[in-house]
Short mmCIF file of C-alpha atoms in Angstrom, two decimals:
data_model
loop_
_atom_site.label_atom_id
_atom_site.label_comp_id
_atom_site.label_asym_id
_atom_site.label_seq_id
_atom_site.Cartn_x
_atom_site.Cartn_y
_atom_site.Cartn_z
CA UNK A 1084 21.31 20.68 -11.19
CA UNK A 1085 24.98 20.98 -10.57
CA UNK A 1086 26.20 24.49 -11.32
CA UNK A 1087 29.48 23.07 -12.92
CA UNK A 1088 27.56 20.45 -14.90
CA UNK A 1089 24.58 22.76 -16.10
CA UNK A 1090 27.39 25.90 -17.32
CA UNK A 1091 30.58 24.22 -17.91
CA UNK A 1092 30.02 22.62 -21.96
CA UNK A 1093 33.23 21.08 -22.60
CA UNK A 1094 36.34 20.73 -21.09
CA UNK A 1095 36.13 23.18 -18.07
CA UNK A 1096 40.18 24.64 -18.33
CA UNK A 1097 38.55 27.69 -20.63
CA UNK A 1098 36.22 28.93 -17.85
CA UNK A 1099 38.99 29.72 -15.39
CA UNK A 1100 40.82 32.61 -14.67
CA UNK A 1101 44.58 32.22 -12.89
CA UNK A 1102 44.43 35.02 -10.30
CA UNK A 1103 46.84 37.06 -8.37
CA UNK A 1104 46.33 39.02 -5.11
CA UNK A 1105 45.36 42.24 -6.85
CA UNK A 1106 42.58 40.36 -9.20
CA UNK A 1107 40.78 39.32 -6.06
CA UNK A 1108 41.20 42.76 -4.38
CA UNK A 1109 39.49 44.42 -7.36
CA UNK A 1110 36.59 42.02 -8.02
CA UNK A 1111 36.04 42.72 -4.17
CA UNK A 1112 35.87 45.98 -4.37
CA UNK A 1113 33.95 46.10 -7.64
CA UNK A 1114 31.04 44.31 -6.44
CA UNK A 1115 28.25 44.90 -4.49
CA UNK A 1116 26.65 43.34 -1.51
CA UNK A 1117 23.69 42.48 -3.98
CA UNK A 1118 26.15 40.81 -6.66
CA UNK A 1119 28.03 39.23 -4.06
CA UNK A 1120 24.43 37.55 -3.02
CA UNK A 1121 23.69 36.92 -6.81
CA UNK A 1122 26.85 34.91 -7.09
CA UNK A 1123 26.29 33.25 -3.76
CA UNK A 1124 23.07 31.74 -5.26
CA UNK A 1125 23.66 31.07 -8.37
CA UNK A 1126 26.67 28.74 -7.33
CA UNK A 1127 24.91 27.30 -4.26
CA UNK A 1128 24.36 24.30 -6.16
CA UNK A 1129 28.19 23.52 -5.89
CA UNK A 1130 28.17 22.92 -2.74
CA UNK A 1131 28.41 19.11 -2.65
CA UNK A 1132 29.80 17.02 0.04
CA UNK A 1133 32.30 14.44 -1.52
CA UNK A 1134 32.03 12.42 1.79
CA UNK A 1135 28.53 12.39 2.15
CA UNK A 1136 28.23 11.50 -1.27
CA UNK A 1137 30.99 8.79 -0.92
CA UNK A 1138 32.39 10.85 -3.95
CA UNK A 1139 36.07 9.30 -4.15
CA UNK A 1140 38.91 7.10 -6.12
CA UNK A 1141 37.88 4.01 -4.31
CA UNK A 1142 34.43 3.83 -5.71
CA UNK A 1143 34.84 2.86 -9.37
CA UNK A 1144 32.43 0.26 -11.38
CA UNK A 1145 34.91 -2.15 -12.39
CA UNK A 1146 38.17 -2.91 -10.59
CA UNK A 1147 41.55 -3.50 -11.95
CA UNK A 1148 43.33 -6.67 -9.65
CA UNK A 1149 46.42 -4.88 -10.62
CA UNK A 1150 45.78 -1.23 -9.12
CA UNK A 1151 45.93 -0.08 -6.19
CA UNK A 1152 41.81 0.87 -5.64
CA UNK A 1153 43.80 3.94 -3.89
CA UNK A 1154 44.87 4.95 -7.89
CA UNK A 1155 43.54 7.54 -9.79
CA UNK A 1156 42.32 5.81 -12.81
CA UNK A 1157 40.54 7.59 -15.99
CA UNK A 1158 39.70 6.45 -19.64
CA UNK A 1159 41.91 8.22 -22.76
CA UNK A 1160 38.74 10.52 -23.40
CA UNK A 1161 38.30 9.92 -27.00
CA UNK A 1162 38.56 6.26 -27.66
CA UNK A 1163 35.46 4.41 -28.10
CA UNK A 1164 35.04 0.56 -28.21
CA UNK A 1165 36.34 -1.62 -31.26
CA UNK A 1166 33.33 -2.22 -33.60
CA UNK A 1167 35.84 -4.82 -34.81
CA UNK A 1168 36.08 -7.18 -31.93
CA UNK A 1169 33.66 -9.28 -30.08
CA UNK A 1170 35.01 -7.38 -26.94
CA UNK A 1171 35.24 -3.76 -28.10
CA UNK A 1172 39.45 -4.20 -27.65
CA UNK A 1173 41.80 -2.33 -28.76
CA UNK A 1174 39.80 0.97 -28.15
CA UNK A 1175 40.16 3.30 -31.17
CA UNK A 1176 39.97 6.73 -31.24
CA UNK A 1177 37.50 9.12 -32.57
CA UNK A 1178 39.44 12.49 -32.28
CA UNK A 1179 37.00 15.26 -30.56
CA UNK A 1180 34.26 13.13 -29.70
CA UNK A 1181 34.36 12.18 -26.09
CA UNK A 1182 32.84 8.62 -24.64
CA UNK A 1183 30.67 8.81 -21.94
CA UNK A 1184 32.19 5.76 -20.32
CA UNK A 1185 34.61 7.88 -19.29
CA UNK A 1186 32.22 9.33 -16.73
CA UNK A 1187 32.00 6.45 -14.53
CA UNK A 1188 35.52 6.78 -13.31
CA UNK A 1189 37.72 9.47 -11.97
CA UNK A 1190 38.36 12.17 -14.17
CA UNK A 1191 34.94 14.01 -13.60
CA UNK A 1192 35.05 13.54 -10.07
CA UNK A 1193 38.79 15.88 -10.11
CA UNK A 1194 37.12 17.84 -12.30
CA UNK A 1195 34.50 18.81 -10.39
CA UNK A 1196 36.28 19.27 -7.49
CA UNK A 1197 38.58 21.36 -8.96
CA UNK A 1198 35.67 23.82 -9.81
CA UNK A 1199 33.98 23.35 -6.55
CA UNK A 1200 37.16 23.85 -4.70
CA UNK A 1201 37.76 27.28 -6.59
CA UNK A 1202 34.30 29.04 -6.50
CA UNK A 1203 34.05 27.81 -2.97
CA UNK A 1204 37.44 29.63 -2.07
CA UNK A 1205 36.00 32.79 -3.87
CA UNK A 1206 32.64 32.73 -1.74
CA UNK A 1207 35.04 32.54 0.85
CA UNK A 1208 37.18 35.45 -0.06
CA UNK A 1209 34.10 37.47 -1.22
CA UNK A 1210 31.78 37.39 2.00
CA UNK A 1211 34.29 35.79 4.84
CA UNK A 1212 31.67 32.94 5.67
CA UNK A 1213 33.95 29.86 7.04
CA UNK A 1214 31.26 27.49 5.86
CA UNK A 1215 32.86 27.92 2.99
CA UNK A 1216 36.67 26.88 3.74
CA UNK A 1217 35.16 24.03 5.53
CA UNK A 1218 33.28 22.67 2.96
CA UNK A 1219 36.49 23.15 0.08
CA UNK A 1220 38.72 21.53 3.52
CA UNK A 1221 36.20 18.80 3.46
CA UNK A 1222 36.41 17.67 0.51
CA UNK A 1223 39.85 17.72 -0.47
CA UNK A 1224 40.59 16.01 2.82
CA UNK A 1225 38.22 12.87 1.95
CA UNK A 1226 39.50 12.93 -1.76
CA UNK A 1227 43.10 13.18 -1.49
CA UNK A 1228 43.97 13.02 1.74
CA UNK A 1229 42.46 10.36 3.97
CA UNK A 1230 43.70 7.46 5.07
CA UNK A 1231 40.77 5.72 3.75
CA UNK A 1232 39.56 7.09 0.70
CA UNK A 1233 42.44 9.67 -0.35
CA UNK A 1234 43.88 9.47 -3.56
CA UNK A 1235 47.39 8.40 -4.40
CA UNK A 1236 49.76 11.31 -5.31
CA UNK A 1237 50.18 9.72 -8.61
CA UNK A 1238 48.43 9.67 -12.03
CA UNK A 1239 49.57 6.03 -13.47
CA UNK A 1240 46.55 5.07 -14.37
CA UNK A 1241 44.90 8.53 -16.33
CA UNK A 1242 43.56 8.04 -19.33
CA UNK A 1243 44.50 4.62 -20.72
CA UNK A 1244 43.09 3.25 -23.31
CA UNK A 1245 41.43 -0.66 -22.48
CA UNK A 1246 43.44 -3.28 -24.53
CA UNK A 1247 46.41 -1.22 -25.16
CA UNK A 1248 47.66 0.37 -22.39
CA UNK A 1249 46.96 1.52 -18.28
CA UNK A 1250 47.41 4.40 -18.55
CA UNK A 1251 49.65 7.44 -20.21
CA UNK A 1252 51.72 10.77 -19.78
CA UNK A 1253 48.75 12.63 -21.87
CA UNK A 1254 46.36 12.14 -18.47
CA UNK A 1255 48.40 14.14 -16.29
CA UNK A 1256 46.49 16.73 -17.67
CA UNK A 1257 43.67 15.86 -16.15
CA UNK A 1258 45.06 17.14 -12.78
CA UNK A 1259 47.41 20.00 -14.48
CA UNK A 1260 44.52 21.26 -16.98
CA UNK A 1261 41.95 21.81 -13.95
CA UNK A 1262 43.68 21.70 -10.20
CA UNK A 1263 46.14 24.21 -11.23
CA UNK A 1264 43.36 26.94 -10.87
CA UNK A 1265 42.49 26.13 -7.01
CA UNK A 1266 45.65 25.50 -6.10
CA UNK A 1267 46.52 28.87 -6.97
CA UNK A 1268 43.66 30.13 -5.14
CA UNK A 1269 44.35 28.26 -1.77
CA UNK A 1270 47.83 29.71 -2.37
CA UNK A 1271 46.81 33.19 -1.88
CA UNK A 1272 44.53 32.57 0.54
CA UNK A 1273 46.76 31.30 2.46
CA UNK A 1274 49.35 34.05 2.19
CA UNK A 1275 46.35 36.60 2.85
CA UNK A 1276 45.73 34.22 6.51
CA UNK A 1277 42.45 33.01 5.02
CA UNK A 1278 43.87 28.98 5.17
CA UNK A 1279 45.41 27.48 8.68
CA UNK A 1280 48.33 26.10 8.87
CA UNK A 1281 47.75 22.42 9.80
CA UNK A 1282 45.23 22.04 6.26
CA UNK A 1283 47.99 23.90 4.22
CA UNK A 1284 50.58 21.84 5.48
CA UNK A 1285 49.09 18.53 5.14
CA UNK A 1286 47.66 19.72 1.35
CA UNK A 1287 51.37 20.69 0.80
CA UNK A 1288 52.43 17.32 2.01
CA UNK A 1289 50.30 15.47 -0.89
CA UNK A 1290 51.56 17.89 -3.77
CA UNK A 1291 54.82 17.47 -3.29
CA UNK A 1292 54.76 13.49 -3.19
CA UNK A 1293 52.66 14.34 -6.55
CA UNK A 1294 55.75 16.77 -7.97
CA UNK A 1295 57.95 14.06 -7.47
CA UNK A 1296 55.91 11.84 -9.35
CA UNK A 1297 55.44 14.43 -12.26
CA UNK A 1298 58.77 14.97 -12.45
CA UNK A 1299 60.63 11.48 -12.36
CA UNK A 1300 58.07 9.00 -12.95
CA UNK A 1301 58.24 7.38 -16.65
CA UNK A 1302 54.90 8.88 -17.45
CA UNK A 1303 55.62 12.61 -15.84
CA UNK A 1304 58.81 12.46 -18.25
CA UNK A 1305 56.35 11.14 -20.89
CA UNK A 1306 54.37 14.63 -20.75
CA UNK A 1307 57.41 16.30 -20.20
CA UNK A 1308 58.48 16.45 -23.78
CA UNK A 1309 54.53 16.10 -24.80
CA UNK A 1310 53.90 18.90 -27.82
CA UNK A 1311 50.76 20.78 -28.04
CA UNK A 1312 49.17 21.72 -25.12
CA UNK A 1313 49.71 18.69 -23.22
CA UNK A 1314 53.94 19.99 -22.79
CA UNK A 1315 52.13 23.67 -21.53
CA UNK A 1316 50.17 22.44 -19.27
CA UNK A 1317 52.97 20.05 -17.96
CA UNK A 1318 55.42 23.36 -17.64
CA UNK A 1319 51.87 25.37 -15.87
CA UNK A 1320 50.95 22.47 -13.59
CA UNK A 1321 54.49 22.52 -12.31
CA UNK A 1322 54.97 26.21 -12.12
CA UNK A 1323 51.53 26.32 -9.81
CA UNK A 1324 52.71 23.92 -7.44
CA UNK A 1325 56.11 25.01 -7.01
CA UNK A 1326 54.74 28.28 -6.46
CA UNK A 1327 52.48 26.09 -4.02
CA UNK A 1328 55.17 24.96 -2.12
CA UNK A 1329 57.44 27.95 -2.44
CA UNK A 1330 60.37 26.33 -4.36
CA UNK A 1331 60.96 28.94 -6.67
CA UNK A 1332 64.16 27.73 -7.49
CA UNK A 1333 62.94 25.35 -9.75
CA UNK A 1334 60.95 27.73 -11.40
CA UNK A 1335 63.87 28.82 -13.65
CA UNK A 1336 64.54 25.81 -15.65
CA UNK A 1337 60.52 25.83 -16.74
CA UNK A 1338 60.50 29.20 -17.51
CA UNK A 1339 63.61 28.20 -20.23
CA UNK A 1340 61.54 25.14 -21.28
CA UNK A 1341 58.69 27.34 -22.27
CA UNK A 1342 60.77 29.69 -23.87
CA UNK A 1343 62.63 27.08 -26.03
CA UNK A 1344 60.80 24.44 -26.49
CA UNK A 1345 56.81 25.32 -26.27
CA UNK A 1346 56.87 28.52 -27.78
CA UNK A 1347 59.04 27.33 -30.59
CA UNK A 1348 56.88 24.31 -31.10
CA UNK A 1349 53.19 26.00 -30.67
CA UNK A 1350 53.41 29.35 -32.47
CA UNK A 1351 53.46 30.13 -36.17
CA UNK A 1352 54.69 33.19 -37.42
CA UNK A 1353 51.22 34.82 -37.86
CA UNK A 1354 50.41 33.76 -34.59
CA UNK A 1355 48.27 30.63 -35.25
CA UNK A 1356 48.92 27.45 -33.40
CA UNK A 1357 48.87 24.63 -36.23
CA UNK A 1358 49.00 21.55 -33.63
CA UNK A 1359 45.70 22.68 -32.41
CA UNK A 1360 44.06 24.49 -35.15
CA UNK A 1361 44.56 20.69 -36.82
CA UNK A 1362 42.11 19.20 -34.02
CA UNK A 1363 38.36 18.76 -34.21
CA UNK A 1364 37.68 20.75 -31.76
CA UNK A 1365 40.05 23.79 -33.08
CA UNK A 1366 38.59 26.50 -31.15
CA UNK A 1367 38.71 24.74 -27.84
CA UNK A 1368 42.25 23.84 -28.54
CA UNK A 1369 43.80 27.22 -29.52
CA UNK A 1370 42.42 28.91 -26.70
CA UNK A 1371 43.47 26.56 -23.75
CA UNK A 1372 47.08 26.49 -25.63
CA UNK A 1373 47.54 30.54 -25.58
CA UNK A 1374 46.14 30.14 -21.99
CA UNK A 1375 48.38 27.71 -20.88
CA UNK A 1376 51.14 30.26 -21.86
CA UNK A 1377 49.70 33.17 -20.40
CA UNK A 1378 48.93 31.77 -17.07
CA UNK A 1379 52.23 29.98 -16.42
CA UNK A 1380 53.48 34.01 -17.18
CA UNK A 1381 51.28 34.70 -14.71
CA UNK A 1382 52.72 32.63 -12.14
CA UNK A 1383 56.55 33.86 -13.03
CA UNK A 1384 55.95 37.19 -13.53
CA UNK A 1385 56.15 37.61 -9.25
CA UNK A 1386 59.86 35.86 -9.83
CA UNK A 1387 61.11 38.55 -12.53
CA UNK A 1388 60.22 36.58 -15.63
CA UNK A 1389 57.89 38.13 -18.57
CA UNK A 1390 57.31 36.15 -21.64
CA UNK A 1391 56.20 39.45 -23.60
CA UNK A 1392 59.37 41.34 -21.98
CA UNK A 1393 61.65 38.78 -23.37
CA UNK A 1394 64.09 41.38 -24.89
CA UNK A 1395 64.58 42.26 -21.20
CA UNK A 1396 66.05 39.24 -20.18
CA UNK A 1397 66.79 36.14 -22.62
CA UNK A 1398 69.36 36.28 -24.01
CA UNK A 1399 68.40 35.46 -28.01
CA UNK A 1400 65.77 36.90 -29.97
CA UNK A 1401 62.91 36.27 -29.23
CA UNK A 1402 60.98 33.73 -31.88
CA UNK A 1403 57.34 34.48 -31.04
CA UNK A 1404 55.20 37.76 -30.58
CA UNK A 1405 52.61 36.49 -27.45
CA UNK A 1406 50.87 39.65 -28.73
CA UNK A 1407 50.39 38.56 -32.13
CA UNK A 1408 49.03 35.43 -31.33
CA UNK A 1409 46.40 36.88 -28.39
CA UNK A 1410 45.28 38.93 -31.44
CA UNK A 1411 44.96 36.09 -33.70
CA UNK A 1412 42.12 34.65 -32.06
CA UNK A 1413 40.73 38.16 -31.12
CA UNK A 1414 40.51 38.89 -34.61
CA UNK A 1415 38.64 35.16 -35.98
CA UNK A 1416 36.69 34.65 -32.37
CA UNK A 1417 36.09 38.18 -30.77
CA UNK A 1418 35.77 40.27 -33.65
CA UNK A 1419 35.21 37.84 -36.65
CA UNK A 1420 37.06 40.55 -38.42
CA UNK A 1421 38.93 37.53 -40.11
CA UNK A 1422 37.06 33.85 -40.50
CA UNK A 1423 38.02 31.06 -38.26
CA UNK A 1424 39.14 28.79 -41.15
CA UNK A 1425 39.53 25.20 -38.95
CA UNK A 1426 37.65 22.43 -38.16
CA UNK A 1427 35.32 23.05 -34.99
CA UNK A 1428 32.41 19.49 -34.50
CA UNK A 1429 31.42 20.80 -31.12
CA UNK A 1430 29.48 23.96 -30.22
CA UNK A 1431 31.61 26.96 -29.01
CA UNK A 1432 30.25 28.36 -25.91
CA UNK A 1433 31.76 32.66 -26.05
CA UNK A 1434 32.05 32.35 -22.05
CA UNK A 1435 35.48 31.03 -22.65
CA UNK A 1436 36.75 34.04 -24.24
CA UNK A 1437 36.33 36.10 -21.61
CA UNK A 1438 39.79 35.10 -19.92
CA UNK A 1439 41.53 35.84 -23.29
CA UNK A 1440 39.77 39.66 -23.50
CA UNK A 1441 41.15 40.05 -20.06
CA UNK A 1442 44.94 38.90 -20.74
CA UNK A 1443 44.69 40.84 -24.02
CA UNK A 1444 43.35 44.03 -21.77
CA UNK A 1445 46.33 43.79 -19.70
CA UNK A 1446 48.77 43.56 -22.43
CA UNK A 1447 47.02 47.12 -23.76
CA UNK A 1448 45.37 45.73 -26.73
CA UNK A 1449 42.52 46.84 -27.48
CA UNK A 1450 38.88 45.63 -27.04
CA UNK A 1451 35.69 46.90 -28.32
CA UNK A 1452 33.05 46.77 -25.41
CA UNK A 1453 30.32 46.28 -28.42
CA UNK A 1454 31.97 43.20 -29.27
CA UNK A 1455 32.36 41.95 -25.83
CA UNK A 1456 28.05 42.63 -25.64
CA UNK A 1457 27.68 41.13 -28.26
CA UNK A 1458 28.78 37.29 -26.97
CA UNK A 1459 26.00 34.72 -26.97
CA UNK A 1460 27.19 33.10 -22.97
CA UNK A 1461 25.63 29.98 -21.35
CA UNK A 1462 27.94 31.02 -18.32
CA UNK A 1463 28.06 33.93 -17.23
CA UNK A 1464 30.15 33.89 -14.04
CA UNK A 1465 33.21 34.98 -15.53
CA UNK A 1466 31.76 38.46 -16.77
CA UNK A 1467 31.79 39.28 -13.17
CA UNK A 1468 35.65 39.74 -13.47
CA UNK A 1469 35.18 42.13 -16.49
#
């Protein structure tokens, strides 16, 4: 069984952790030999070759005359078939309950090779075996890069929904919402001389032909002025590749966009998000929202930027406490010193907390250990970072 398939319940965005240079350095020096060989085998089921496998965009069960076969192409995750029509068109949605249809196209395969490409460049980092960089080199060369069988640097086609549409700004987070996390990785790794030059370069070449799409394409201005987490993860997926590429000059104008716009938008006063505690899958929602926030601050706190130090440097009040929120959830999820009062249809897997205990740790708030014992985990990778 497929590590990512077997631990990862739901949408896999909770079960990552945005790291920086010093987060690697500890977990290094943290571990042992013998959990260092407990990871490597518990994860050696990852290791999949997408060319072997003929695992790419060109291999799809129906084909659309007008697409390029080259095209990214995934279904809008929650519509179903018509029960209406004789062909199942329009799809209609079902809010929180995902089609399986959805599996036999692209989306899943990005997915799962953004969590193979991430655990494969922390194997890497943790026990300097090379078999790992060329597996993770591997595979995003046959995916996105070859001639042959590489993806387009565009998402046109993400999650449309048959009879009404092919496709729509709210699938660009299927790249943003999972790619950001090993992109950030081969980022360091390559600043630390684990990643040569001619891979990074040619990897570099493809993201920024896709940065151009997200930001002047009519779909990549769609998502631009999304709400919810779909305009965070927009302002994130951006931040992580031009960190990527090393334009940080164009970090500036996102870091105002967040601050304006998403913030104002997202946040209550009592630190509740009401455009996702209003979904079906509320939980799920809330989290990946706050962590969309806290990881783009991760990424532009190296360029002087703090979204909890914004007395320090913006120039109005500021209209939301990130601290008050963090202990929101802390308090209904962590704790359950308050009840989670919203909608949740799906099962709630306490693995995904664990990167919200960490941000909350680094913003000094505190954390009972006994609560953090007391989580009921079907993946427990992530405590390894504890």
């Amino acid at each position: 069984m497929n590590y990512f398939k077997e631990a990862v319940c739901f949408d896999p965005v909770n079960y990552y952790l945005l790291l920086e240079v010093k987060d690697l350095t500890s977990l290094k020096q943290k571990l042992t030999k013998k959990d260092i060989q407990e990871i490597v085998q518990k994860l050696e089921s990852i290791h999949i070759s997408y060319r072997n496998n003929e695992i790419s965009v060109i291999n799809k069960p129906q084909t659309f005359p007008e697409f390029d076969p080259k095209d990214y192409v995934s279904l809008a995750t929650y519509y179903w078939p018509n029960p209406d029509t004789k062909n199942g068109l329009p799809y209609i949605s079902r809010d929180g309950e995902a089609n399986p249809e959805g599996k036999l196209y692209d989306k899943d395969k990005l997915r799962e090779l953004a969590f193979i490409t991430y655990y494969q460049g922390l194997l890497y980092y943790l026990t300097e075996d090379k078999k790992y960089y060329e597996a993770l080199k591997d595979n995003i060369t046959y995916f996105f890069l070859d001639e042959k069988t590489g993806m387009n640097p565009n998402l046109n086609h993400a999650q449309m929904i048959l009879g009404k549409n092919l496709g729509r700004g709210i699938g660009i987070i299927d790249f943003t919402g999972n790619f950001t996390y090993p992109l950030r990785l081969l980022k360091i790794l390559y600043d630390l001389g684990y990643i040569e030059e001619e891979f990074h370069t040619s990897f570099k070449t493809w993201i920024e032909k896709l940065s151009i799409w997200l930001e002047e394409s009519p779909l990549g201005l769609e998502e631009k002025y999304a709400r919810n987490n779909h305009g965070i993860f927009y302002d994130l997926g951006l931040a992580a590749i031009y960190d990527f590429l090393g334009e940080s000059k164009k970090l500036l104008p996102l870091v105002y966009q967040m601050v304006e716009y998403r913030l104002v938008e997202e946040f209550a006063e009592d630190g509740s998000m009401p455009k996702e505690t209003a979904r079906t899958k509320s939980k799920n929602y809330s989290l990946m929202a706050i962590k969309g926030v806290y990881d783009f601050n991760t990424i532009i706190k190296a360029y002087g930027y703090d979204l909890y130090q914004l007395e320090k440097w913006y120039y109005r009040k500021p209209a939301v406490d990130l601290k008050k929120a963090l202990s929101f959830l802390l308090d209904r999820l962590l704790t359950k010193q308050k009840p989670w009062e919203y909608q949740q249809i799906i099962p709630f897997d306490e693995a995904t907390l664990i990167p919200l205990i960490i941000e909350s740790r680094k913003q000094f708030l505190q954390i009972q250990d006994k609560s953090i014992d007391t989580l009921e985990m079907k993946c427990n990778l992530l405590k390894s970072f504890l």
